[in-house]
Short mmCIF file of C-alpha atoms and ligand atoms in Angstrom, two decimals:
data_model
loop_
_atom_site.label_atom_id
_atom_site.label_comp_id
_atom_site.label_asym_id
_atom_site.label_seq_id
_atom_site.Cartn_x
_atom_site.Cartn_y
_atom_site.Cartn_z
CA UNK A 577 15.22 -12.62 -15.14
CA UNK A 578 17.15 -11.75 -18.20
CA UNK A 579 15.08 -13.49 -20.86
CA UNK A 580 11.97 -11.48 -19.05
CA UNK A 581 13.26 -7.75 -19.45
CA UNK A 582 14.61 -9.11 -23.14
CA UNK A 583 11.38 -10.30 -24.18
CA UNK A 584 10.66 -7.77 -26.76
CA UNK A 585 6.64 -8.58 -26.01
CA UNK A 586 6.90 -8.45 -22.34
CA UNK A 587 4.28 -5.89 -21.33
CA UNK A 588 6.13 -3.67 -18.93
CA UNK A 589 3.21 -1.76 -17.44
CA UNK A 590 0.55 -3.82 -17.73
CA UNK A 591 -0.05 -6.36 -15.16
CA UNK A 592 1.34 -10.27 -15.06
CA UNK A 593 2.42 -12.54 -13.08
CA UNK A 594 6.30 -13.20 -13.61
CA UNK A 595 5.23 -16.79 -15.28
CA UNK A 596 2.66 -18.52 -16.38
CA UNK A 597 -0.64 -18.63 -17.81
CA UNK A 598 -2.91 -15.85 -16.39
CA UNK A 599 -6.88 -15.74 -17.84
CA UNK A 600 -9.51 -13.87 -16.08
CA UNK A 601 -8.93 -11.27 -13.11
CA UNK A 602 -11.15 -12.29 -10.51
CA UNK A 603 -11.86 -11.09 -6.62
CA UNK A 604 -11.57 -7.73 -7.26
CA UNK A 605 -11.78 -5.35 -3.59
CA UNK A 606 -10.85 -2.60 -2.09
CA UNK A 607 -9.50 -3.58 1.59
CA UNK A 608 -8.11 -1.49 4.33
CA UNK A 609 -7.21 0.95 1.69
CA UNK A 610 -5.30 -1.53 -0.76
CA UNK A 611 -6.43 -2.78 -4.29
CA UNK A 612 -6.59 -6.35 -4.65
CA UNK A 613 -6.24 -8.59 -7.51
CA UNK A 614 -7.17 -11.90 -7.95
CA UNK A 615 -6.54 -13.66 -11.39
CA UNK A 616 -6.68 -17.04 -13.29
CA UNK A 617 -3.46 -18.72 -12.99
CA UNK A 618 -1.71 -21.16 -14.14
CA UNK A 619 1.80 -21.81 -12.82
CA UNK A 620 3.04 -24.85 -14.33
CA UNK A 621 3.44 -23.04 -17.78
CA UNK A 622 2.18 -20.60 -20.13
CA UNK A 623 -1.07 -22.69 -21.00
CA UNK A 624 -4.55 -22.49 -19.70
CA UNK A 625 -4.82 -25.83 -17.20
CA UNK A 626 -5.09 -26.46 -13.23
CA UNK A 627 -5.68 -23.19 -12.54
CA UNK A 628 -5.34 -21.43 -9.56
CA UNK A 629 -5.81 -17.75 -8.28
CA UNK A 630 -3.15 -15.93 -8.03
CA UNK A 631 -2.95 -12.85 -5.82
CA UNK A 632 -1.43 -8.90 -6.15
CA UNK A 633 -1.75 -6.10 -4.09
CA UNK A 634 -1.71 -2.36 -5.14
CA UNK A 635 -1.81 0.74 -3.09
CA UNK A 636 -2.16 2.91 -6.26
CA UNK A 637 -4.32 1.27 -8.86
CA UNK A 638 -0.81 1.04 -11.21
CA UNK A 639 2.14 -0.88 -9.10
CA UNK A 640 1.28 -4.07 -8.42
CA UNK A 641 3.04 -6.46 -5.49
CA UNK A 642 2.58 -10.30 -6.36
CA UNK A 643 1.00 -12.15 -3.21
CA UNK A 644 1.34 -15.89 -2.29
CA UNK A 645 -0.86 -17.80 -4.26
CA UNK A 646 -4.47 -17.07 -2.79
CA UNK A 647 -6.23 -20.78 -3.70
CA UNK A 648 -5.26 -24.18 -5.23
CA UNK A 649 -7.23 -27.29 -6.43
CA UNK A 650 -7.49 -29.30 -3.30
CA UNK A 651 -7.48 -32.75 -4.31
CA UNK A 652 -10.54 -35.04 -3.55
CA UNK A 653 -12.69 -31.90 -3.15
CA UNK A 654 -15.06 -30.06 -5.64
CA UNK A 655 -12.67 -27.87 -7.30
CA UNK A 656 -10.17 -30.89 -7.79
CA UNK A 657 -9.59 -29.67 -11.56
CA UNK A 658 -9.38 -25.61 -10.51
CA UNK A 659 -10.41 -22.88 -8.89
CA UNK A 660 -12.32 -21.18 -11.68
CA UNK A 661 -13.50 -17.28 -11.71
CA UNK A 662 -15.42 -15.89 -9.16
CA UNK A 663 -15.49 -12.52 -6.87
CA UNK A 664 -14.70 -11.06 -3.38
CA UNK A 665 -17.04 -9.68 -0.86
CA UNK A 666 -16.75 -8.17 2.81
CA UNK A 667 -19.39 -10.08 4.90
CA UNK A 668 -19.30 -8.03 8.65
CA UNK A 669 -15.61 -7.98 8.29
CA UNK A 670 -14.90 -11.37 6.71
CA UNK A 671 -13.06 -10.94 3.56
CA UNK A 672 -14.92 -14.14 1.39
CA UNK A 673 -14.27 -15.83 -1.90
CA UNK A 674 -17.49 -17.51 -3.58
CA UNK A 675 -15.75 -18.89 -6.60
CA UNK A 676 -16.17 -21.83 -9.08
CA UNK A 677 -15.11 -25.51 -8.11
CA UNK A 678 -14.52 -27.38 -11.16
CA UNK A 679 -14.67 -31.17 -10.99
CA UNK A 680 -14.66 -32.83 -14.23
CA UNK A 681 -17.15 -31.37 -16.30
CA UNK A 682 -18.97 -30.16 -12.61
CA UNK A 683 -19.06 -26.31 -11.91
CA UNK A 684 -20.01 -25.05 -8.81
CA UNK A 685 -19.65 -22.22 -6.52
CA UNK A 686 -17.31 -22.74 -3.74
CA UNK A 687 -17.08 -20.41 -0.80
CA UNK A 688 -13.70 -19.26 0.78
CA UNK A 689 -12.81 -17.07 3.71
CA UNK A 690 -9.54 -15.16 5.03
CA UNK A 691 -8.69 -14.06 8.58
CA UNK A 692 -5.10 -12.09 7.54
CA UNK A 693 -6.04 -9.77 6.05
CA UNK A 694 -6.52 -11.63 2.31
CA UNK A 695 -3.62 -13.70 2.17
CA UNK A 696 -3.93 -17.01 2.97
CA UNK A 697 -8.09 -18.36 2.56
CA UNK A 698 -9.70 -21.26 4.36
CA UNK A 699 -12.41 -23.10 2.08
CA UNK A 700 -15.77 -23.95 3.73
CA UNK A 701 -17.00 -27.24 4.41
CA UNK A 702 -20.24 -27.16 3.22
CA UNK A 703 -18.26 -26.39 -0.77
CA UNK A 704 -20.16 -26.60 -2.94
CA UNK A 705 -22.79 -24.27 -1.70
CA UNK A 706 -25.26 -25.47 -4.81
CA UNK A 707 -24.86 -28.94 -5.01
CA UNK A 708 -26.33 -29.40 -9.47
CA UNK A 709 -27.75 -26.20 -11.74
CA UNK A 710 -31.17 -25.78 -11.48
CA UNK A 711 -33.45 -28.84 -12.46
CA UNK A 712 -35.78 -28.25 -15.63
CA UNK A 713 -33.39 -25.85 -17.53
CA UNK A 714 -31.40 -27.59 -20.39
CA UNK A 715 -28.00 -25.83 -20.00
CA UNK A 716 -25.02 -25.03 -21.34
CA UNK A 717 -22.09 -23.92 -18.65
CA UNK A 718 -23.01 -23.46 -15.58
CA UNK A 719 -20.35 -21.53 -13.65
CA UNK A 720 -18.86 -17.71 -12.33
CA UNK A 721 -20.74 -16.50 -9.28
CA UNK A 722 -21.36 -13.01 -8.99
CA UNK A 723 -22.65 -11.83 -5.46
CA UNK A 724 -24.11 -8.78 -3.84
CA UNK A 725 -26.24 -7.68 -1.16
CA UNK A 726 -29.28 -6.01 -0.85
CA UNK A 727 -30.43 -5.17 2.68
CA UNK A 728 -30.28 -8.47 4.53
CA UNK A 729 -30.21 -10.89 1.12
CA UNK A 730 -27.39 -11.87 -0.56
CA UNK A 731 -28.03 -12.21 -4.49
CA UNK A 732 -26.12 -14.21 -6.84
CA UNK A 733 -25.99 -14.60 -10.33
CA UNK A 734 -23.93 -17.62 -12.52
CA UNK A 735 -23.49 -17.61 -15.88
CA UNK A 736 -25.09 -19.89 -17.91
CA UNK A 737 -26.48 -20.81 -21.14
CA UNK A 738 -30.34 -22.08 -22.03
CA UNK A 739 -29.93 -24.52 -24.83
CA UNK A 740 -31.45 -23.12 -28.50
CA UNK A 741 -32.38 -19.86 -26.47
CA UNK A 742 -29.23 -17.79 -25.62
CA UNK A 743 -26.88 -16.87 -22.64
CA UNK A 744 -28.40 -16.75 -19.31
CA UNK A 745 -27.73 -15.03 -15.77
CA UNK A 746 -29.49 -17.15 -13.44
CA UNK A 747 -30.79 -15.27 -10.28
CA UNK A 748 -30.45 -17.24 -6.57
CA UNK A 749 -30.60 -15.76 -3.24
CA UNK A 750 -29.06 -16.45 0.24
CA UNK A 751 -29.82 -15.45 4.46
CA UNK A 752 -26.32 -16.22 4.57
CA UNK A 753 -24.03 -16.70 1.67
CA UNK A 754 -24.06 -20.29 2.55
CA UNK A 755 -27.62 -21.39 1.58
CA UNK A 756 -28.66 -20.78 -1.62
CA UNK A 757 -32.59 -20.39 -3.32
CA UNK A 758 -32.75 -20.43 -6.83
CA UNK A 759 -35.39 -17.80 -7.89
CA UNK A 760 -35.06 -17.10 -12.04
CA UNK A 761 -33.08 -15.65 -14.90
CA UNK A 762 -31.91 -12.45 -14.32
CA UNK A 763 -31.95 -11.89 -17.73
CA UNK A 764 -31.52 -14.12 -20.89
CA UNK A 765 -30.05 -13.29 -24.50
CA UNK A 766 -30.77 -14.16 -28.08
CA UNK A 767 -28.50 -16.55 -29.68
CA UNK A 768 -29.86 -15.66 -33.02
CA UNK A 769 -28.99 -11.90 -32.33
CA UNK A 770 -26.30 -10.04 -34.01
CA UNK A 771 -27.30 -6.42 -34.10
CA UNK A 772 -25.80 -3.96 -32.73
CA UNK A 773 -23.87 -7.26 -31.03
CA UNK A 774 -23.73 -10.76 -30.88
CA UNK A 775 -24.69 -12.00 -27.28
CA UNK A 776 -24.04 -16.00 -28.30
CA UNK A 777 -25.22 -19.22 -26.53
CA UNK A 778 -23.37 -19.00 -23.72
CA UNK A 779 -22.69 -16.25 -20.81
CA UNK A 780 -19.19 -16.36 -18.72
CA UNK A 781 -18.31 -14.11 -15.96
CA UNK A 782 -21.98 -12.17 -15.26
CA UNK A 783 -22.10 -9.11 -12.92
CA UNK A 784 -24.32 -6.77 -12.29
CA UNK A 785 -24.27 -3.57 -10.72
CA UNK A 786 -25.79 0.19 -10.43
CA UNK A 787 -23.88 2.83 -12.35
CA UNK A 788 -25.90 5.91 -12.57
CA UNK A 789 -29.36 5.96 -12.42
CA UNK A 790 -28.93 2.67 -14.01
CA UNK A 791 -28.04 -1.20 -13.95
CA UNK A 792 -24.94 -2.47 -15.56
CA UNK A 793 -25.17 -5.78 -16.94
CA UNK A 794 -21.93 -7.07 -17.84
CA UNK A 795 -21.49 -10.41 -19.82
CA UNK A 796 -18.57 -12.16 -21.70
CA UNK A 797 -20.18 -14.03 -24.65
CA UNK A 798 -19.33 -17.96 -25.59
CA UNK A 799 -20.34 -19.21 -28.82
CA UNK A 800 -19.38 -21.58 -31.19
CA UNK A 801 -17.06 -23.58 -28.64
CA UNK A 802 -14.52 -20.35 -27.93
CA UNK A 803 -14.63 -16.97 -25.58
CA UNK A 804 -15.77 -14.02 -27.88
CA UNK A 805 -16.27 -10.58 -26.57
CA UNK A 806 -17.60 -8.96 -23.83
CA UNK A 807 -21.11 -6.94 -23.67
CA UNK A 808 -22.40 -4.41 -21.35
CA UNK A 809 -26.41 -4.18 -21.26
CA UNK A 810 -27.49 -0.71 -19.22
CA UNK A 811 -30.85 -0.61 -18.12
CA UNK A 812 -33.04 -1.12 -15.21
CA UNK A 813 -32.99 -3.67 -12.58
CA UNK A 814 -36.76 -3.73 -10.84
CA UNK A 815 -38.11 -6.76 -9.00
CA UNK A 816 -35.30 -9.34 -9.27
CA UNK A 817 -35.30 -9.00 -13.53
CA UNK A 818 -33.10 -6.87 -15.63
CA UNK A 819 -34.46 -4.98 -18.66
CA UNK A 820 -32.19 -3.30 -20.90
CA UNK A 821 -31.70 -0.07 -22.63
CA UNK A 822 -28.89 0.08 -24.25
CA UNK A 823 -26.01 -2.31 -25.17
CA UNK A 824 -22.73 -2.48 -26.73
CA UNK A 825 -19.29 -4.05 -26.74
CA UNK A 826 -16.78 -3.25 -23.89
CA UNK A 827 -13.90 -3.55 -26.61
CA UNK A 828 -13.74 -3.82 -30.41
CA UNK A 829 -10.02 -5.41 -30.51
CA UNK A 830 -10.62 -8.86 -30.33
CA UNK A 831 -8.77 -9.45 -26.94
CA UNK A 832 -10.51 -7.97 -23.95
CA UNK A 833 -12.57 -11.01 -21.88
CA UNK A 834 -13.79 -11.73 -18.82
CA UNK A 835 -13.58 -8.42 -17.45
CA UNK A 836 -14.44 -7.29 -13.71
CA UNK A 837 -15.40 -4.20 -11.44
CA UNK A 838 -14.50 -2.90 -8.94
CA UNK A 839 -15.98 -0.38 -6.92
CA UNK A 840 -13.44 1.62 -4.73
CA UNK A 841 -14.41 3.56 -1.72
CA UNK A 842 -15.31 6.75 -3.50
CA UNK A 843 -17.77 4.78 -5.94
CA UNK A 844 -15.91 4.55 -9.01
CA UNK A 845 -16.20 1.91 -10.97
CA UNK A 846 -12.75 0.69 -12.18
CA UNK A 847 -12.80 -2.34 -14.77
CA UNK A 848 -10.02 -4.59 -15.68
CA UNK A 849 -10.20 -7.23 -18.24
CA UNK A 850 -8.18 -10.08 -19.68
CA UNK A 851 -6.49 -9.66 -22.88
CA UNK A 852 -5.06 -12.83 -24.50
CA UNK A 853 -2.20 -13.53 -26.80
CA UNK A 854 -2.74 -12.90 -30.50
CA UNK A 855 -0.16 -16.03 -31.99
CA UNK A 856 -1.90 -18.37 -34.29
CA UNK A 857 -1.16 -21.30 -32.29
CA UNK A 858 1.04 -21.39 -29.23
CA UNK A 859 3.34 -18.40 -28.44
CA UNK A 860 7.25 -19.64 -29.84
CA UNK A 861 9.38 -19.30 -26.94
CA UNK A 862 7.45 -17.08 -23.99
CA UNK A 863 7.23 -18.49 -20.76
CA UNK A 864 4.00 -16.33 -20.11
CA UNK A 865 0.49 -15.47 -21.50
CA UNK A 866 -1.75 -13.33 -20.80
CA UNK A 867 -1.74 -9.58 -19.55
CA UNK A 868 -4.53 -7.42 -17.64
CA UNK A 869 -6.02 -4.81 -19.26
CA UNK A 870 -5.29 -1.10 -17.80
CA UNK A 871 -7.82 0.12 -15.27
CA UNK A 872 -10.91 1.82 -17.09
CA UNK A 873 -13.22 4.08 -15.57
CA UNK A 874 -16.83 3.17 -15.91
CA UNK A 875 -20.06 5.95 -16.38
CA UNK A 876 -22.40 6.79 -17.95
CA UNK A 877 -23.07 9.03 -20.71
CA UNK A 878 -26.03 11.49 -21.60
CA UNK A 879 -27.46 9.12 -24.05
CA UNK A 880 -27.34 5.59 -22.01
CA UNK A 881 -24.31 4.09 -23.54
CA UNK A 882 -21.35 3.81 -21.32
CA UNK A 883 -18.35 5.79 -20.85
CA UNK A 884 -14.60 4.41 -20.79
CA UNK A 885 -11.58 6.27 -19.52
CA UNK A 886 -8.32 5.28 -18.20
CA UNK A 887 -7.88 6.18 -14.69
CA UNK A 888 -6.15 9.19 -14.05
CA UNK A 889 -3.28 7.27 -11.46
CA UNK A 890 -2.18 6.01 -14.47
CA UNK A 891 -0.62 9.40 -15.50
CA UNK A 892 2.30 8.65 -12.96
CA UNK A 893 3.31 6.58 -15.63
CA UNK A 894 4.25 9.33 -17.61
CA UNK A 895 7.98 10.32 -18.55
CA UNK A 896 9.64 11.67 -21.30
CA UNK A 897 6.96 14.28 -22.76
CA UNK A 898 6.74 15.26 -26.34
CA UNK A 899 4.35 17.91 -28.18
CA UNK A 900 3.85 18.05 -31.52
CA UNK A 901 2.38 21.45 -33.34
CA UNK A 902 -0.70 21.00 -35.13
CA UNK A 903 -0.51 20.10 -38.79
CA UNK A 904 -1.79 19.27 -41.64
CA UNK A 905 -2.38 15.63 -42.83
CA UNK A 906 -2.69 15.40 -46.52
CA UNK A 907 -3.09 11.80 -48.28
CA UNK A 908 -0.11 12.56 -50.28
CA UNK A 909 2.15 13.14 -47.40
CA UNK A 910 1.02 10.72 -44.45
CA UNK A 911 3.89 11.32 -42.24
CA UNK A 912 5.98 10.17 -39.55
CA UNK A 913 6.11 12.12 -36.83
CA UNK A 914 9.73 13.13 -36.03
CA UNK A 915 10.95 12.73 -32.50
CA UNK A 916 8.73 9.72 -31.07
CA UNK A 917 9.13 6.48 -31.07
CA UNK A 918 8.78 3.36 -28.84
CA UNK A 919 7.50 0.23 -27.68
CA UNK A 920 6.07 1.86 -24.25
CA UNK A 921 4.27 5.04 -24.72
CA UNK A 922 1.30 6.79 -24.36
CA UNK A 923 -0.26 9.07 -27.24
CA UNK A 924 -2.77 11.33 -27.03
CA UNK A 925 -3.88 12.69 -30.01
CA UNK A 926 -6.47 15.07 -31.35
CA UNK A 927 -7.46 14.74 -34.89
CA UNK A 928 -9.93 17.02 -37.06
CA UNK A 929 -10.79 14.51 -39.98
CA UNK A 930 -11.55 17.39 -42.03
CA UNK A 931 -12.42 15.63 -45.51
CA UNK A 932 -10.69 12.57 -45.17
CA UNK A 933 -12.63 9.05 -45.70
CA UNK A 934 -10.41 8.03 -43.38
CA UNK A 935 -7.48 8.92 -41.01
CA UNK A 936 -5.47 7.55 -38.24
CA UNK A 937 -2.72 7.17 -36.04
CA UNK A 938 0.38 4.58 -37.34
CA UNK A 939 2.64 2.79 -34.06
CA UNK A 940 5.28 0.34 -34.60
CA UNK A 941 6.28 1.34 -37.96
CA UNK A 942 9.33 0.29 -39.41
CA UNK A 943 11.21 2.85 -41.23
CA UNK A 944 10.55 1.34 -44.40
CA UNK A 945 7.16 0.68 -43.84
CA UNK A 946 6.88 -2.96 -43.94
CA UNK A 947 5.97 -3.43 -40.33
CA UNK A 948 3.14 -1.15 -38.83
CA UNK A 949 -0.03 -1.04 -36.90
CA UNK A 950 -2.92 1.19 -37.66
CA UNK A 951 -5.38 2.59 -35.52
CA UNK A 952 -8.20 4.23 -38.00
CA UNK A 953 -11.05 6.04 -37.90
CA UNK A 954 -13.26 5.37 -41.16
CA UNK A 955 -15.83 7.77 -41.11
CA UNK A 956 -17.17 6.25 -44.57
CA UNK A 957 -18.37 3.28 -42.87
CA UNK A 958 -18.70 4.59 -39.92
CA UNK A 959 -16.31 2.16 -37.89
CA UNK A 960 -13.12 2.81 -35.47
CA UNK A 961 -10.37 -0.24 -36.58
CA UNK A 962 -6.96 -1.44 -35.68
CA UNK A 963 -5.48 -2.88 -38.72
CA UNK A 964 -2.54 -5.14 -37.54
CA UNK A 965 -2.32 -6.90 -41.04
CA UNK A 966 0.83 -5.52 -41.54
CA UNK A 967 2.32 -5.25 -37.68
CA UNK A 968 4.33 -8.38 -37.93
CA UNK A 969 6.25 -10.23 -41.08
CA UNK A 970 6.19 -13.46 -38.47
CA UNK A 971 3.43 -15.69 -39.82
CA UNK A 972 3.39 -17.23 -36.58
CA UNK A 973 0.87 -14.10 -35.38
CA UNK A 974 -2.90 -13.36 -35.82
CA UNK A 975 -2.83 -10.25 -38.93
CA UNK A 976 -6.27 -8.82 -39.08
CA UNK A 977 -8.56 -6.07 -39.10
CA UNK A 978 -10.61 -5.95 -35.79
CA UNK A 979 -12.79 -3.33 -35.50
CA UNK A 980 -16.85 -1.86 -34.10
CA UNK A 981 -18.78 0.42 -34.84
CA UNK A 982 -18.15 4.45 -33.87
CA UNK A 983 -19.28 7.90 -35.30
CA UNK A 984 -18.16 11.39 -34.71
CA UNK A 985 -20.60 14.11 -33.92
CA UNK A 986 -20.82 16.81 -36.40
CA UNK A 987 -17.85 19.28 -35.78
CA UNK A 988 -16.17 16.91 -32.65
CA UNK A 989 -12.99 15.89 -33.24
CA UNK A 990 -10.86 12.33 -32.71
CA UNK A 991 -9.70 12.24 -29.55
CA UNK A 992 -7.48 9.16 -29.37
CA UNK A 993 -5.72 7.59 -26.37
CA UNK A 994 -3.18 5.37 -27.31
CA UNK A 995 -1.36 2.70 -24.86
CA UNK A 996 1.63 0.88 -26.00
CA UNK A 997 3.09 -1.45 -24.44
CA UNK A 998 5.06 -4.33 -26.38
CA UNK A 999 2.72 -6.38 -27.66
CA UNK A 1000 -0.21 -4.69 -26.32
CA UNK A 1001 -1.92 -1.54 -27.80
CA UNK A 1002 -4.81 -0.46 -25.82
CA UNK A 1003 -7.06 2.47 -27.40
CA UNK A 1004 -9.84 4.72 -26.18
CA UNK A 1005 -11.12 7.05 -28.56
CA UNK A 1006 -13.34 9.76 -27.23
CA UNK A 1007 -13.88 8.01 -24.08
CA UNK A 1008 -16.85 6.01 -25.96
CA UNK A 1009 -15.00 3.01 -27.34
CA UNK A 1010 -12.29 1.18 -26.56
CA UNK A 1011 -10.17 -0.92 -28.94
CA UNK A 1012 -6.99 -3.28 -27.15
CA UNK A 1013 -5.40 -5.78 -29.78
CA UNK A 1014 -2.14 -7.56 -29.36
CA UNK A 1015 0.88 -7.20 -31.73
CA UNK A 1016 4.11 -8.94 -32.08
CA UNK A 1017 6.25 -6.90 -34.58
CA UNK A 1018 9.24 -8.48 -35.31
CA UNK A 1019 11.89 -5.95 -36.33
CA UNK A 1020 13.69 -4.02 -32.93
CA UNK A 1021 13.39 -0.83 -35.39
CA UNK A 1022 9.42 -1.08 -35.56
CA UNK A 1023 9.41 1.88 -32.85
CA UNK A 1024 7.88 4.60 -35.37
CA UNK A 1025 4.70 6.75 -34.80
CA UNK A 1026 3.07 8.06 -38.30
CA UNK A 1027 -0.48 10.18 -39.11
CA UNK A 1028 -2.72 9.28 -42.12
CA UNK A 1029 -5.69 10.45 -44.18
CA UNK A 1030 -7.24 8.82 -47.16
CA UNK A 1031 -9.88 10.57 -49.39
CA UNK A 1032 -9.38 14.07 -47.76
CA UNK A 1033 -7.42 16.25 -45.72
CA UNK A 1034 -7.61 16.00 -42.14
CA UNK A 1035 -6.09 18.04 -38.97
CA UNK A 1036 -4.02 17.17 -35.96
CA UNK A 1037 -5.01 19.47 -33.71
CA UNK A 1038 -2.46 18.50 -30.67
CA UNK A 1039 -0.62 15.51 -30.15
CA UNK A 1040 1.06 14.34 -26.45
CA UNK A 1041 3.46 11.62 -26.47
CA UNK A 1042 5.06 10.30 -22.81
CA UNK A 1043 7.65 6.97 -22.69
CA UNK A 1044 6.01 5.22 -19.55
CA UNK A 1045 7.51 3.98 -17.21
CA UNK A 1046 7.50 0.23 -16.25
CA UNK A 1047 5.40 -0.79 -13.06
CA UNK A 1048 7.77 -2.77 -11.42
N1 LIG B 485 -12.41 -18.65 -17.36
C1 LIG B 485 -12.62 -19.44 -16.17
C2 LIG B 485 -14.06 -19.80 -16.14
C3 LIG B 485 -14.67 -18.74 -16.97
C4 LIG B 485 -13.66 -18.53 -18.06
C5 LIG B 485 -11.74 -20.65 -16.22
C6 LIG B 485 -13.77 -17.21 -18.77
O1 LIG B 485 -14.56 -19.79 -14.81
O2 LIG B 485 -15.93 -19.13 -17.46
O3 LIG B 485 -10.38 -20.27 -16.26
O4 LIG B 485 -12.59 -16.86 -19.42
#
């Protein structure tokens, strides 16, 4: 227990389980008035291999209870080498898993049921429900049902690839959940395309679902042999085929996958994703990777694009409050700001930029400056970065600049949500873009909070800090 509250990079409000490898959270539903999560596990050590799904239960959105493991690779069976990512529905009652077996390099959608309540699941004979991908398509991946109902019909989709063409969500449809028709695509990308994103050759973890007016097409993009970055397509959903509108990344920070909705009983839309570790090659000592994202509140904007907030339950987080007066920021004097300081915060900040090129928020700085992590907005180029080239002198970490695209409206101001927690920073800036990278600083006085500008002078209009609390 020790080394776990004295790992300096031990998230302490974000979820994990207490070892192991997690990837992917999968299952998500609201039941009887309780969140639960389902998640890629691993519990023979922190590495990705035989995975399992692990189980927690939350009455709040923000505490989390860890459950008995919810499914395990049965041996001799279809998902002898795992029990890959999948998702939860109620059918009449009947809380039920469709998930992927793996089997060698097999990947098929296995179907699991519960009768207490969620906690222990009984698979279904008839696994796998879709016995090969569909014939005539040359493929890459097969694998990560998605399922929903419309009227009487089930619909699923699994992700996919179409070799030369681009990632693929490939449309079947069931009486039952049990027997499954493949019908077509959903919807398939361009592997040559890179603007305004790169959708790869490859599609994990598809789901679709209505948010506004619209459909949400959410996809995590595969390419070049490794998980990329996730993509949301909005746009319209008519006969069985998705068009899109709009698109864009979920997150900019290199470190948000596989994410998944859920929508809770007053129709929000809460999303959580995976974030992995950010070490070069494997972590030194931890005996755990991999953290959930916070839960992020899905809509839609004016324009199309999609909206991201962090749910408001996770203001009970909140402790020790500091305000700062506005101020100038001046590139001669980029300060730090007196008074905070920590490894678990959040900031909320509010930043005119003014004149400034460029201007930011600094967190884990060292007093001397040779440890620090910034979070800029570069309005020359038009892009919202995290710069951690300089958050850790341990060479045994990822230092980079990861970054998207993002633009201010004339006269609106930075509005920057900042979560810190260890090694994780999570940012939403004006509820359009987020940005969650992971840092390992390696000095226990890298606690400091600073403001920049470069070119100009810019304005902090308010600034909120709170110490949160730890979930558990
Ligand atoms: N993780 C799962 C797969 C999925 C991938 C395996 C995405 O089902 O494609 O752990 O991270």
């Amino acid at each position: 227990m020790h080394a776990l509250v004295d790992d300096p990079h031990r998230p302490q409000y974000h979820f994990l389980p207490t070892s192991g490898w997690m990837n992917d959270p999968n299952g998500l539903i609201e039941w009887q008035g309780r969140y639960h999560l389902f998640y890629q596990y691993n519990p023979n050590g922190p590495f990705w291999g035989t995975i399992h799904w692990g189980h927690a239960v939350s009455e709040d959105l923000v505490h989390w209870a860890h459950q008995p493991i919810a499914l395990a690779p049965t041996p001799g069976s279809p998902d002898e080498d795992g029990c890959w990512s999948g998702c939860a529905v109620d059918n009449a009652g009947v809380p039920t898993i469709i998930y992927t077996g793996a089997r060698g390099n097999q990947h098929l959608p296995c179907i699991a049921t519960s009768s207490d309540d969620l906690l222990t699941w009984q698979k279904h004979p008839a696994n796998p429900l879709i016995t090969a991908p569909p014939s005539g398509l040359d493929l890459i991946g097969f694998r990560d049902p998605w399922v929903w109902k419309e009227g009487d019909t089930w619909y699923q989709i699994i992700g996919a690839g179409i070799a030369g063409v681009g990632g693929a969500a490939l449309l079947y449809r069931s009486p039952d959940l049990i027997h499954w028709e493949y019908l077509h695509p959903l919807y398939v990308g361009d592997k040559h395309q890179t603007d305004p994103i790169r959708t790869g050759s490859m599609w994990e973890c598809p789901q679709l679902l209505p948010l506004g007016d619209r459909h949400l097409l959410i996809v995590s993009v595969w390419d070049d042999g490794r998980p990329l970055q996730s993509a949301y397509f909005l746009g319209t959903y008519v006969d069985q085929r998705f068009t899109p509108q709009t698109q864009g990344l979920l997150d900019y920070g290199g470190h948000f996958y596989a994410p998944q909705v859920l929508i809770d009983h007053t129709g929000r839309r809460i999303m959580w994703g995976w974030l992995w570790e950010g070490y070069r090659d494997q972590p030194p000592s931890a005996t755990w990777a991999g953290v959930l994202s916070l839960p992020r509140l899905l809509s839609m904007r004016p324009d199309g694009s999609l909206a991201m907030a962090p749910a408001p339950e996770l203001e009970r987080l909140r402790g020790a409050h500091r305000r700062l007066a506005a101020i100038e920021i001046t590139p001669a004097a980029p300060g730090m700001v007196n008074d905070i300081q920590g490894d678990a915060l959040e900031i909320s900040a509010t930043i005119d930029p003014g004149t400034a090129a460029a201007c930011g928020l600094s967190v884990r700085c060292a007093p001397d400056g040779t440890e620090q992590t910034a979070i800029v907005y570069d309005r020359a180029q038009g892009r919202l970065l995290i710069d951690r080239s300089r958050s850790s002198l341990s060479s045994a970490v990822q230092r980079d600049v990861q970054g998207g695209p993002f633009a201010l409206d004339p006269g609106e101001p930075l509005q920057l949500r900042v979560f810190l927690d260890h090694s994780v920073v999570e940012v939403f800036a004006n509820e359009r873009a987020c940005l969650t990278s992971r840092i390992y600083p390696s000095r226990s006085d890298s606690l400091g909070v600073g403001l920049f500008t470069r070119g100009g002078q810019a304005t902090l209009q308010a600034l909120d800090a709170w110490e949160m609390d730890t979930i558990w």
